[in-house]
Amino acid sequence: MRIVLDASGGDHAPQATVAGAIAAARTWGDQIILVGDEAAIRAELAKHDISNLDLVVVNAPEIIEMTEHPAQAIRRKRNSPVAVGLRLVREGEADAFVSAGHSGATMAGALFILGRIRGIERPCLVTHFPTVNGYALLLDSGATTDCKPEYLVQFAQMGNVYAQKIANIPMPRIGLLANGEESNKGDKLVQDTHGLLLQRPDLNFVGNVEPKDMLINGSADVVVADGFVGNLVLKFGEGVFKMITTAAANNIKATWRQNLALGLLPTLAALALPGKGRWRAVIAGLTGLSLPASLAVAPLLALRKRMDYRSHGGAPLLGVNGIAIIAHGKSDALAIQNAIGQARNAVEQRVVATISHALETVELVPSA
Amino acid sequence: MRIVLDASGGDHAPQATVAGAIAAARTWGDQIILVGDEAAIRAELAKHDISNLDLVVVNAPEIIEMTEHPAQAIRRKRNSPVAVGLRLVREGEADAFVSAGHSGATMAGALFILGRIRGIERPCLVTHFPTVNGYALLLDSGATTDCKPEYLVQFAQMGNVYAQKIANIPMPRIGLLANGEESNKGDKLVQDTHGLLLQRPDLNFVGNVEPKDMLINGSADVVVADGFVGNLVLKFGEGVFKMITTAAANNIKATWRQNLALGLLPTLAALALPGKGRWRAVIAGLTGLSLPASLAVAPLLALRKRMDYRSHGGAPLLGVNGIAIIAHGKSDALAIQNAIGQARNAVEQRVVATISHALETVELVPSA
C-alpha cells in the first residue's frame, strides 16, 4: 500500500510527521510518500535510521496559510502538499492521503481534486466521540455547515457503511442528534431529516438521540448532525472535559496542602513520641498517605487517554472519490502513525467503493 | 411581593413545591400563591407549620400531560395551573409565575397569556452555564428552535439587560456561540447574525466565542445561540459531565480494592511486627490512608455542586410581558425556593420594563 503524508502539515511538522511516517513504514511495511518542503523533510529523515523502509519524498514547497481561503488557495497553490498529495491519489499513484495541516484546505482539495462519489451531495467528516462504554461515530463533524435533510440522510448512509466496514458493527444503530427523543424535537432540519430517515429500509434508524443517550446510554453507533452542530458539540465536549479537569486540578491544588497536613499529622505525632516502633509508624503513615492519592488522579488520567484524539488518529472525509484523513493540528508522531493506520484500514476495507455501491443498491429500493 | 407557583408541576410535586414555597415565604415574607390540585396542596400544607406565612391556594385541577401539544393544551385546559397562574400575572394579581412542570406548556402559555414585549419577535430562555471561573448566561437555551438573525440580535439585547440587572455586570461582553473565532465560522445563521451584531452600538459584542472561550477562558458574559443549538449544548454539557463522573466512579470502583490493599500493606506490616510502637504505627497508617482519599472525591463533588441547576433555580423566559421562570422538572424544595428567589430578583430589578425600554432606546440610534 502507498500512503501520501503531508509532511509539512501540522503544528509539529516535520519532526512529528517524519517520525510518524517512519513508525508506520516500519510497522506495516507500506510505502509512505512524504510531500512537502523536500529539504526540511530530508534533513529530518537524516536524523533517523531509515534503512529497509519504503519512504519517498516529493517536493511540494508552497505553503497554504491558515488565514487563506481554502478553495482559492487550493486552486492557486498547485505545488502545496495538499494539492500534490491529492493529485497522487487521483492519478492512482497512491492509495490515500493524510494531513494534519490546514483542514479546510484538505477538505476543499479533496472536493476539487478527488471529486465527489457519484450521487453524493456533500462530504462529511467522521469523528470517534468517546462515550461511557466506548465511542460513537459522530458525523458530520465539520465538513458541511449548512445542510439540507437529504445531505443528512446521505451522512447516515455513509456512517452506516463506515461503521460496518471499519468498526465491524453488522447492523449499526443510526441516531439523529437532537435535544429530545420525541420526533417533534430539534429544529426544522432535524424534524425533516427524522421523517426521511424513517422511510429508509437500508438504515437501522433508532430515532432522535439526546446527548445523554449518546454519551451515557450508548443508544446509537452512528450519530448524525449537520457540520456546524457536529463540530460545535465536538468542541463543546472537549471544552467541558477541559473545564472539569482544569477545575479539578485547581481544586486539588487548593486542598492539597490541607490534605497533606491532615495526612501527615499522625505520622508527625508518631515521630514526636519516643519508643521502639517510632520509625515503623512514620513509614506506615507516609506510605498510607501517598498511595491512595493516586485515586485522585487515576480516573481523570484514564479518561483523558480515551478522549485523546491521538488514539484514533484523525477524521476520515467521506463522500469524496478517495481516502483523505484529516489529522489533528496538534498531532504528534503517534497520532500521525495512527492516522496512517486509519487510512490503511479505509483502503483495505474499500470504504469508497462500498459507499458508492451502497448508494446504487439503495436507489433500487423504492422509498415509502 | 406575590409569586404564583405551579404547585402541581414537576417530578416531586406537591411535596417539593409546597416545601419550597414555605421556605420562600419564610425567608422573604412574600405571598406565595399555590396553584394546582387544591386538595393535594392542602393535604401537603397540613404536614407543615405554616403559621404567620402568607400562603394562598388557588384550585387549578386540570393536568397538561407531557405528551400533549403545548399550545393546544394551553388553549383547551383553561383550568390548568399554568393557565390559571399566568392569568393571575396578566391581571396584576401576582408579580411572577414559577413552574417546574411541562416547560413547553409554560412557554406557550406565557406567549399566549402574557404576550410578547412590544417589538420582540420571539422569546428566549436564559440559563446560567457553569464555567471554570463562574458562569456564562446562555440564551436562547430552548424557547425558539428555528431562528432568524434578527431574533438572535434581540436575544443578545435581552441577555445584555439581564446581565446588567441580575448579574450586576455594567457592560456585559456579548459573544456569539460558534465553532471558531473567525467571522466566517458557523453556519449561515451565525455568519449573518455576526454581521448584524457588529453594527449594534448598544452592545459590547466581542465576536464569536468557541466552546473553549466560553468554558475555560470566560471570554463572554452572555453567549447567544438559537434555541435548538443552545438547548443541545446545554444537554451536551450535562451529558459530558455525567459521562465523566460515571466513568470516574467506575474507575474508582475498579481500582479501589487495589489501592486499599496497597495503602493497608504498611499498616498490616506494622501490626505483624512485635514492639511497643505497634498500635501507633497502625493508627498512623490508617489515618494516612483515609484522609487523602478525600482528594479523589472532593474536586468532583465541588464541581457537581456548581453544575447543579438547583443553585440557580431555573431559567427565566425573556421577551414576554411578565416574569415567568421555568424550573427543572427534577426540582427539589431548594430548587423551587431558588426559582422563586430568581423570580423575586427579576421583579425587583424590573427586567421586563428595562428590556422594553432598551428596545425603545435602541430604535433611536441609527444603525450603521
XYZ file of C-alpha atoms in Angstrom:
736
model
C 0.000 0.000 0.000
C 1.112 3.559 -0.679
C 0.026 6.363 1.644
C 0.784 10.033 0.950
C 1.505 12.111 4.031
C 1.522 15.909 4.147
C 4.921 16.038 5.857
C 4.794 19.830 6.243
C 1.319 19.909 7.803
C 0.561 20.366 11.498
C 1.962 22.200 14.496
C 4.818 19.724 14.990
C 5.883 19.180 11.359
C 8.214 17.952 10.065
C 9.537 16.264 13.258
C 6.235 14.577 14.180
C 5.208 13.789 10.607
C 8.561 12.229 9.669
C 8.722 10.227 12.912
C 5.112 9.073 12.422
C 5.791 8.085 8.810
C 8.870 6.078 9.833
C 6.913 4.298 12.576
C 4.128 3.469 10.107
C 6.526 2.230 7.422
C 8.321 0.088 9.988
C 5.119 -1.334 11.497
C 3.194 -2.129 8.327
C 5.875 -2.217 5.612
C 3.952 0.251 3.447
C 5.324 2.872 1.136
C 4.929 6.297 2.691
C 5.175 9.222 0.285
C 6.221 12.352 2.151
C 5.071 15.503 0.351
C 6.188 18.970 1.451
C 9.356 21.022 1.744
C 11.877 18.462 0.443
C 14.967 19.958 2.109
C 13.293 20.094 5.519
C 11.952 16.541 5.155
C 15.352 15.138 4.093
C 17.074 16.951 6.960
C 14.608 15.376 9.355
C 14.903 11.916 7.770
C 18.706 12.117 8.190
C 18.219 12.029 11.956
C 16.687 8.538 11.785
C 17.787 5.080 10.693
C 15.553 4.502 7.674
C 17.315 1.540 6.092
C 14.905 -1.002 4.576
C 11.975 1.425 4.805
C 9.992 2.385 1.707
C 9.990 6.165 2.091
C 9.636 8.503 -0.900
C 9.977 12.284 -0.783
C 8.085 14.513 -3.213
C 8.805 18.221 -3.180
C 5.741 20.424 -2.632
C 7.113 23.665 -1.221
C 4.119 26.005 -1.438
C 2.539 26.801 1.880
C -1.191 27.412 2.438
C -1.519 29.840 5.324
C -4.202 29.317 7.966
C -5.678 32.702 7.042
C -6.110 31.827 3.357
C -9.457 30.947 1.852
C -9.213 27.152 1.412
C -10.813 26.812 -2.039
C -8.897 29.738 -3.525
C -5.624 28.569 -2.019
C -6.032 25.066 -3.470
C -6.639 26.456 -6.956
C -3.762 28.893 -6.743
C -1.095 26.827 -4.978
C -0.758 23.780 -7.167
C 2.539 22.879 -5.523
C 1.236 22.833 -1.973
C 1.480 19.449 -0.179
C -2.317 19.094 -0.168
C -2.652 19.702 -3.922
C 0.340 17.500 -4.827
C -0.664 14.719 -2.433
C -4.278 14.568 -3.534
C -3.245 14.543 -7.209
C -1.090 11.476 -6.478
C -4.202 9.766 -5.089
C -6.370 10.839 -8.012
C -3.802 9.592 -10.531
C -3.600 6.212 -8.821
C -0.029 6.681 -7.640
C -1.094 6.500 -4.017
C -3.996 4.880 -2.149
C -4.756 7.507 0.473
C -3.847 10.982 1.708
C -3.233 12.066 5.314
C -2.746 15.642 6.557
C -2.511 17.385 9.930
C -2.288 20.760 8.189
C -4.986 23.271 7.189
C -8.114 21.112 7.450
C -10.206 23.464 5.316
C -7.635 23.194 2.539
C -7.677 19.395 2.708
C -11.470 19.333 2.549
C -11.595 21.807 -0.335
C -8.740 19.994 -2.099
C -10.419 16.613 -1.722
C -13.609 18.004 -3.247
C -11.869 19.693 -6.189
C -9.158 17.149 -6.911
C -10.727 13.807 -5.946
C -14.299 14.869 -6.649
C -17.447 13.572 -5.008
C -18.639 9.994 -5.167
C -21.347 9.830 -7.837
C -24.699 10.612 -6.181
C -23.236 12.142 -3.023
C -24.361 15.740 -2.489
C -21.886 16.828 0.177
C -18.951 15.245 2.035
C -18.842 14.711 5.789
C -16.211 14.163 8.462
C -16.365 11.216 10.867
C -15.124 11.543 14.449
C -14.865 8.870 17.123
C -16.615 10.541 20.054
C -15.846 8.913 23.429
C -18.779 7.652 25.493
C -19.045 5.889 28.850
C -18.587 2.455 27.309
C -16.684 3.141 24.099
C -17.384 5.650 21.389
C -19.971 6.818 18.885
C -19.217 7.778 15.292
C -20.259 11.423 15.025
C -20.817 12.768 11.535
C -20.757 15.320 10.042
C -18.252 16.746 12.495
C -17.282 19.731 10.404
C -17.244 19.429 6.613
C -20.654 20.813 5.568
C -22.051 23.547 7.813
C -25.303 24.385 6.026
C -27.249 21.224 5.272
C -30.486 20.054 3.711
C -32.300 16.996 5.105
C -31.138 14.976 2.067
C -27.497 15.624 2.986
C -28.042 14.305 6.499
C -29.638 11.153 5.101
C -26.532 10.609 2.994
C -24.331 11.208 6.049
C -26.334 8.466 7.758
C -25.745 6.145 4.793
C -22.029 6.858 4.767
C -21.802 6.446 8.542
C -23.628 3.146 8.181
C -21.030 1.846 5.703
C -18.144 3.190 7.778
C -19.446 1.580 10.980
C -19.924 -1.765 9.212
C -16.572 -1.783 7.456
C -14.303 -0.077 9.967
C -15.957 -0.609 13.353
C -17.212 -4.108 12.427
C -20.771 -3.478 13.542
C -23.067 -5.643 11.377
C -26.197 -3.511 11.752
C -25.193 -0.118 13.112
C -27.820 1.797 15.060
C -28.226 5.196 13.398
C -29.354 8.091 15.627
C -30.174 11.697 14.825
C -28.635 14.165 17.281
C -31.404 16.238 18.881
C -32.365 17.954 22.103
C -35.064 15.404 22.851
C -36.128 11.905 21.883
C -39.561 12.855 20.575
C -39.826 13.246 16.804
C -41.060 16.839 17.186
C -37.802 17.881 18.909
C -34.927 19.594 17.148
C -35.057 22.395 14.629
C -36.777 22.148 11.251
C -33.745 20.466 9.674
C -33.739 17.725 12.334
C -37.505 17.232 12.125
C -37.476 16.955 8.333
C -34.481 14.613 8.405
C -36.241 12.464 11.004
C -39.139 11.997 8.606
C -36.827 10.995 5.755
C -34.786 8.586 7.860
C -37.935 6.780 8.978
C -38.522 5.885 5.320
C -35.117 4.266 4.714
C -35.252 0.477 4.606
C -31.441 0.369 4.284
C -30.819 2.015 7.654
C -31.367 0.805 11.205
C -32.688 4.189 12.323
C -33.257 4.324 16.094
C -34.703 7.854 16.123
C -33.521 11.020 17.795
C -30.723 10.617 20.309
C -30.312 13.140 23.092
C -26.788 13.857 24.349
C -27.348 11.566 27.365
C -28.482 8.747 25.057
C -25.332 9.167 23.018
C -22.847 9.670 25.864
C -24.189 7.631 28.782
C -26.616 5.054 27.414
C -24.745 4.327 24.177
C -28.034 4.233 22.275
C -26.520 4.717 18.814
C -23.389 3.605 16.969
C -23.646 6.393 14.413
C -24.851 9.885 15.382
C -25.851 12.231 12.577
C -25.790 16.037 12.710
C -25.085 18.893 10.331
C -21.459 20.027 10.131
C -21.980 23.130 12.258
C -23.765 21.358 15.100
C -21.454 18.320 14.869
C -18.327 20.442 15.011
C -19.761 22.585 17.800
C -20.677 19.673 20.067
C -17.299 18.080 19.361
C -15.590 21.251 20.564
C -18.108 21.608 23.374
C -17.319 18.099 24.596
C -13.588 18.837 24.559
C -14.299 22.146 26.323
C -16.392 20.633 29.111
C -13.801 17.914 29.647
C -11.019 20.507 29.791
C -13.127 22.628 32.120
C -13.671 19.748 34.517
C -10.031 18.681 34.568
C -8.935 22.319 34.989
C -11.392 22.909 37.824
C -10.456 19.581 39.426
C -6.761 20.448 39.168
C -7.401 23.886 40.715
C -9.353 22.199 43.461
C -6.653 19.601 44.124
C -4.081 22.395 44.254
C -6.262 24.380 46.645
C -6.915 21.475 49.016
C -3.559 19.740 48.614
C -1.735 21.426 51.485
C -4.665 20.976 53.795
C -4.982 17.284 52.913
C -1.250 16.797 53.177
C -1.180 18.436 56.592
C -4.042 16.257 57.832
C -2.433 13.140 56.405
C 0.940 13.945 57.911
C -0.404 14.694 61.379
C -0.469 11.101 62.697
C 2.964 10.476 61.178
C 4.388 13.536 62.916
C 2.662 12.543 66.129
C 4.262 9.112 65.877
C 7.642 10.731 65.255
C 7.325 13.043 68.253
C 6.753 10.219 70.676
C 9.714 8.182 71.898
C 9.757 4.399 71.627
C 10.914 1.449 69.538
C 8.117 1.487 66.893
C 8.654 5.151 66.008
C 10.175 4.681 62.559
C 7.807 1.910 61.674
C 4.935 4.286 62.481
C 6.455 7.034 60.350
C 6.904 4.716 57.371
C 3.398 3.329 57.731
C 1.955 6.841 57.878
C 3.866 8.129 54.857
C 3.128 5.112 52.667
C -0.531 5.156 53.614
C -0.547 8.819 52.671
C 0.986 8.624 49.235
C -0.556 5.520 47.700
C -4.256 6.337 47.884
C -3.532 9.811 46.475
C -3.307 8.055 43.128
C -7.066 7.579 43.485
C -7.498 11.274 42.824
C -5.600 11.373 39.579
C -6.074 7.906 38.070
C -9.697 8.219 36.913
C -9.112 11.524 35.151
C -5.922 10.275 33.514
C -7.696 7.152 32.279
C -10.472 9.249 30.775
C -8.101 11.698 29.207
C -6.432 8.828 27.426
C -9.764 7.691 26.000
C -10.675 11.221 24.980
C -7.315 11.679 23.305
C -7.667 12.277 19.571
C -4.287 10.578 19.090
C -5.661 7.107 19.717
C -7.898 7.344 16.654
C -5.525 9.415 14.550
C -7.887 11.598 12.620
C -11.223 12.110 10.961
C -11.860 10.484 7.576
C -13.580 12.663 4.993
C -16.364 10.575 3.481
C -18.155 11.172 0.192
C -15.112 12.022 -1.897
C -13.605 9.756 -4.516
C -10.626 8.589 -2.499
C -9.399 8.253 1.057
C -8.487 11.502 2.820
C -7.802 11.594 6.557
C -7.755 14.873 8.449
C -5.482 14.561 11.481
C -5.461 16.937 14.452
C -3.268 20.016 14.006
C -1.505 19.178 17.273
C -0.687 15.616 16.125
C 2.487 14.077 17.480
C 4.291 11.110 15.882
C 1.889 8.581 17.432
C -1.155 10.479 16.172
C 0.350 10.648 12.670
C 1.078 6.914 12.728
C -2.486 6.188 13.851
C -3.897 8.443 11.133
C -1.867 6.479 8.584
C -3.217 3.282 10.139
C -6.720 4.639 9.768
C -6.060 5.390 6.100
C -4.770 1.813 5.628
C -7.949 0.391 7.156
C -10.153 2.504 4.929
C -8.219 1.372 1.853
C -8.253 -2.301 2.875
C -11.968 -2.208 3.637
C -12.645 -0.474 0.302
C -14.724 2.218 2.017
C -15.084 4.391 -1.099
C -16.293 1.555 -3.319
C -18.660 0.343 -0.612
C -20.232 3.774 -0.137
C -20.621 4.052 -3.886
C -22.171 0.581 -4.056
C -24.490 1.269 -1.097
C -25.872 4.318 -2.863
C -26.506 2.358 -6.059
C -28.165 -0.531 -4.226
C -30.396 1.765 -2.253
C -31.622 3.554 -5.328
C -33.141 0.261 -6.482
C -35.270 0.114 -3.348
C -38.420 2.202 -3.744
C -38.819 4.641 -0.866
C -42.104 4.535 1.016
C -44.418 40.692 46.506
C -46.758 37.982 45.232
C -45.331 34.976 43.391
C -47.537 32.301 41.797
C -46.119 28.791 41.956
C -47.350 25.845 39.903
C -47.673 23.590 42.938
C -48.615 20.556 40.840
C -45.708 20.892 38.412
C -42.539 18.801 38.468
C -41.449 15.286 39.274
C -41.579 15.856 43.043
C -44.813 17.845 43.309
C -46.580 18.647 45.519
C -44.060 17.715 48.273
C -41.142 19.686 46.831
C -43.227 22.609 45.570
C -45.068 23.074 48.870
C -41.848 22.780 50.900
C -40.079 25.221 48.563
C -42.976 27.685 48.764
C -42.945 27.527 52.549
C -39.182 28.091 52.675
C -39.515 31.076 50.314
C -42.423 32.598 52.242
C -40.494 32.187 55.493
C -37.226 33.614 54.088
C -38.573 36.621 52.234
C -42.022 37.203 53.767
C -43.665 37.193 50.339
C -47.102 35.986 49.412
C -46.852 32.683 47.577
C -49.921 31.701 45.581
C -50.009 27.931 45.131
C -51.975 26.940 42.030
C -52.834 23.316 41.264
C -54.853 20.465 42.711
C -56.240 22.186 45.825
C -56.905 19.033 47.843
C -53.411 17.678 47.265
C -51.829 21.043 48.090
C -53.847 21.454 51.312
C -53.000 17.905 52.363
C -49.341 18.676 51.861
C -49.561 22.049 53.647
C -51.136 20.299 56.633
C -47.847 18.481 57.216
C -46.034 21.775 57.893
C -46.247 24.580 60.417
C -47.367 27.482 58.246
C -48.481 29.931 60.897
C -47.654 33.568 60.033
C -46.882 32.676 56.406
C -48.729 34.353 53.542
C -49.734 31.296 51.533
C -52.764 31.277 49.239
C -54.145 28.219 47.442
C -55.952 28.545 44.103
C -57.585 25.458 42.638
C -56.412 24.591 39.105
C -57.081 20.872 38.756
C -56.619 20.311 35.012
C -53.437 18.456 34.120
C -51.404 19.041 30.970
C -49.778 15.738 30.047
C -46.155 15.666 28.845
C -47.362 14.142 25.575
C -49.810 16.976 24.817
C -49.088 19.667 22.278
C -48.259 22.687 24.462
C -50.123 25.393 22.537
C -53.268 23.296 22.082
C -53.226 22.193 25.709
C -52.970 25.776 26.948
C -55.967 26.843 24.857
C -58.029 23.834 25.852
C -57.196 23.484 29.549
C -58.060 26.864 30.968
C -58.024 25.456 34.485
C -54.526 24.041 34.352
C -52.043 25.545 36.855
C -50.071 27.167 34.029
C -53.122 28.867 32.517
C -54.537 29.956 35.874
C -51.166 31.115 37.210
C -50.239 33.142 34.154
C -53.679 34.794 34.098
C -53.084 35.938 37.678
C -49.856 37.588 36.489
C -51.525 39.168 33.467
C -54.355 40.555 35.585
C -51.908 42.109 38.037
C -52.883 39.825 40.896
C -49.369 38.366 41.032
C -45.916 39.634 40.081
C -44.339 36.475 38.659
C -45.004 32.849 37.758
C -42.783 29.835 38.525
C -43.256 26.269 37.235
C -41.277 23.032 37.280
C -43.956 21.353 35.164
C -44.316 20.967 31.382
C -41.844 23.588 30.151
C -43.345 23.708 26.665
C -46.734 24.496 28.182
C -45.275 27.299 30.308
C -43.530 28.799 27.265
C -46.632 28.540 25.100
C -48.804 29.839 27.950
C -46.513 32.815 28.566
C -46.670 33.733 24.878
C -50.469 33.418 24.627
C -51.476 34.776 28.010
C -48.792 37.344 28.846
C -47.967 38.207 25.229
C -44.674 39.430 23.853
C -42.983 42.657 24.829
C -43.738 45.202 22.092
C -41.057 44.893 19.403
C -39.764 41.480 20.493
C -40.058 38.866 17.740
C -39.503 35.697 19.783
C -38.890 34.841 23.449
C -35.746 33.168 24.751
C -34.694 31.190 27.817
C -31.672 32.178 29.901
C -29.524 29.539 31.595
C -26.573 30.020 33.929
C -23.966 27.761 32.327
C -21.061 26.882 34.661
C -17.549 27.743 33.504
C -14.105 27.338 35.092
C -14.351 30.622 36.964
C -18.079 31.184 37.328
C -20.799 31.016 34.713
C -21.955 32.406 31.390
C -25.527 33.369 30.579
C -26.520 31.124 27.690
C -29.509 32.215 25.653
C -31.630 31.055 23.932
C -31.376 27.761 25.761
C -34.550 26.282 24.378
C -37.516 28.567 23.650
C -37.185 29.302 19.907
C -35.657 26.492 17.844
C -35.808 27.984 14.351
C -34.353 31.467 14.328
C -33.628 34.358 12.002
C -30.557 36.556 12.575
C -32.830 39.341 13.863
C -34.105 37.068 16.635
C -30.560 36.336 17.800
C -29.792 40.069 17.909
C -32.812 40.534 20.177
C -31.649 37.626 22.357
C -28.346 39.483 22.684
C -30.188 42.659 23.696
C -32.281 40.799 26.263
C -29.208 38.983 27.607
C -27.461 42.339 27.875
C -30.247 43.741 30.045
C -30.467 40.580 32.127
C -26.704 40.513 32.753
C -26.732 44.187 33.775
C -29.748 43.957 36.033
C -29.437 40.494 37.535
C -25.727 39.628 37.312
C -24.652 43.237 38.017
C -22.234 43.419 35.094
C -22.112 47.055 33.928
C -21.015 46.357 30.337
C -21.615 42.659 29.612
C -19.442 41.078 26.928
C -21.765 39.544 24.335
C -20.452 36.532 22.401
C -21.952 34.517 19.572
C -21.602 30.753 20.041
C -19.701 29.279 17.085
C -17.258 26.536 16.172
C -14.439 29.033 15.602
C -13.480 32.586 16.433
C -13.192 33.792 12.836
C -16.213 35.654 11.481
C -16.576 33.134 8.618
C -17.139 30.255 11.073
C -20.551 28.914 11.991
C -23.489 28.214 9.742
C -25.271 30.851 7.678
C -27.418 31.934 10.644
C -24.338 32.543 12.789
C -22.497 34.363 10.000
C -25.444 36.647 9.247
C -26.011 37.323 12.944
C -22.327 38.148 13.357
C -22.681 40.859 10.697
C -25.735 42.360 12.397
C -24.203 42.316 15.882
C -21.137 44.197 14.629
C -23.461 47.073 13.740
C -25.022 47.423 17.201
C -23.721 50.412 19.153
C -25.803 49.346 22.171
C -23.988 46.017 22.614
C -20.455 45.198 23.706
C -20.107 42.470 21.066
C -16.850 40.501 21.454
C -17.366 38.326 18.366
C -17.711 34.587 18.002
C -16.929 32.515 21.069
C -15.778 28.938 20.695
C -16.731 26.465 23.430
C -13.251 26.752 24.987
C -13.557 30.562 25.045
C -16.864 30.249 26.821
C -15.977 27.442 29.242
C -12.273 27.858 30.001
C -11.279 31.427 29.129
C -14.517 33.085 30.236
C -14.421 35.367 27.188
C -18.091 36.339 27.290
C -20.694 37.086 29.954
C -23.605 36.477 27.588
C -23.455 33.722 24.953
C -26.042 33.822 22.175
C -27.297 30.832 20.161
C -30.546 29.708 18.591
C -32.857 27.689 20.820
C -32.009 24.347 19.227
C -28.234 24.767 19.465
C -28.474 26.385 22.921
C -30.637 23.599 24.294
C -28.465 20.944 22.658
C -25.175 22.240 24.092
C -26.829 22.647 27.486
C -27.810 18.983 27.405
C -24.463 18.047 25.890
C -22.633 19.769 28.735
C -24.744 17.919 31.309
C -24.137 14.698 29.374
C -20.361 15.057 29.213
C -20.234 15.917 32.908
C -22.380 12.890 33.746
C -20.223 10.738 31.461
C -17.034 11.835 33.198
C -18.377 11.347 36.709
C -19.827 7.962 35.719
C -16.570 6.834 34.136
C -14.568 8.203 37.083
C -16.849 6.407 39.524
C -16.474 3.153 37.541
C -12.719 3.664 37.567
C -12.601 4.389 41.303
C -14.681 1.264 41.920
C -12.367 -0.800 39.709
C -9.146 0.419 41.346
C -10.468 0.848 44.875
C -9.582 -2.594 46.229
C -6.154 -2.455 44.686
C -5.466 0.979 46.167
C -6.872 -0.045 49.501
C -4.689 -3.143 49.586
C -1.583 -1.137 48.742
C -2.451 1.505 51.335
C -3.107 -1.083 54.011
C 0.111 -3.057 53.423
C 2.399 -0.926 55.608
C -0.227 -0.812 58.328
C -0.553 -4.599 58.307
C 3.211 -4.927 58.247
C 3.424 -2.696 61.311
C 0.759 -4.774 63.007
C 2.567 -8.035 62.295
C 5.767 -6.921 63.947
C 6.028 -7.028 67.736
C 7.069 -3.982 69.736
C 5.852 -1.037 71.715
C 5.014 1.308 68.789
C 2.792 -1.215 67.011
C -0.555 0.435 67.648
C 0.819 3.861 66.984
C 2.018 2.589 63.583
C -1.366 1.085 62.797
C -3.197 4.292 63.688
C -0.740 6.370 61.671
C -1.149 4.093 58.669
C -4.941 4.036 58.761
C -5.304 7.788 59.234
C -2.809 8.481 56.488
C -4.843 6.150 54.294
C -8.274 7.620 54.781
C -7.689 11.352 54.792
C -6.064 11.855 51.397
C -8.741 9.647 49.818
C -10.956 12.716 50.067
C -8.706 14.159 47.377
C -10.317 11.785 44.899
C -13.877 12.778 45.574
C -13.680 16.413 46.663
C -12.989 18.029 43.268
C -15.834 16.225 41.532
C -18.239 16.963 44.352
C -17.292 20.636 44.289
C -17.891 20.782 40.545
C -21.140 18.909 40.752
C -22.389 21.488 43.197
C -21.529 24.288 40.780
C -23.116 22.440 37.862
C -26.247 21.806 39.891
C -29.273 23.504 38.369
C -30.700 23.836 41.867
C -28.326 26.614 42.860
C -29.788 28.927 40.204
C -33.339 27.636 40.431
C -34.497 27.894 36.863
C -34.387 29.612 33.519
C -36.230 32.905 33.086
C -38.228 33.285 29.878
C -37.364 36.688 28.438
C -39.314 38.666 25.868
C -42.763 38.073 27.325
C -44.819 40.667 29.138
C -44.259 39.377 32.646
C -41.891 37.267 34.685
C -42.039 33.508 34.044
C -39.403 31.162 35.459
C -39.042 27.634 34.146
C -37.609 25.399 36.862
C -36.054 21.972 36.274
C -38.533 19.092 36.203
C -36.485 17.318 38.878
C -36.566 20.340 41.211
C -36.490 19.629 44.927
C -37.622 22.087 47.605
C -34.334 24.027 47.473
C -34.523 24.379 43.691
C -38.120 25.615 43.961
C -37.137 28.145 46.610
C -34.254 29.370 44.443
C -36.528 29.654 41.417
C -38.879 31.790 43.499
C -35.864 33.857 44.572
C -34.942 34.295 40.937
C -38.470 35.481 40.164
C -38.228 37.992 43.048
C -34.959 39.386 41.656
C -36.404 39.782 38.195
C -39.429 41.616 39.627
C -37.310 43.865 41.856
C -34.929 44.707 39.021
C -37.859 45.468 36.709
C -36.420 43.219 33.995
C -39.493 43.410 31.739
C -39.704 47.209 31.801
C -35.954 47.503 31.235
C -35.995 45.195 28.212
C -38.910 47.159 26.829
C -37.083 50.434 27.462
C -33.821 49.120 25.946
C -35.623 48.268 22.729
C -37.188 51.733 22.521
C -33.900 53.500 23.228
C -32.019 51.473 20.670
C -34.506 52.253 17.948
C -33.490 55.894 18.232
C -29.885 55.018 17.422
C -29.334 54.783 13.654
C -27.687 51.522 12.697
C -24.512 51.705 10.618
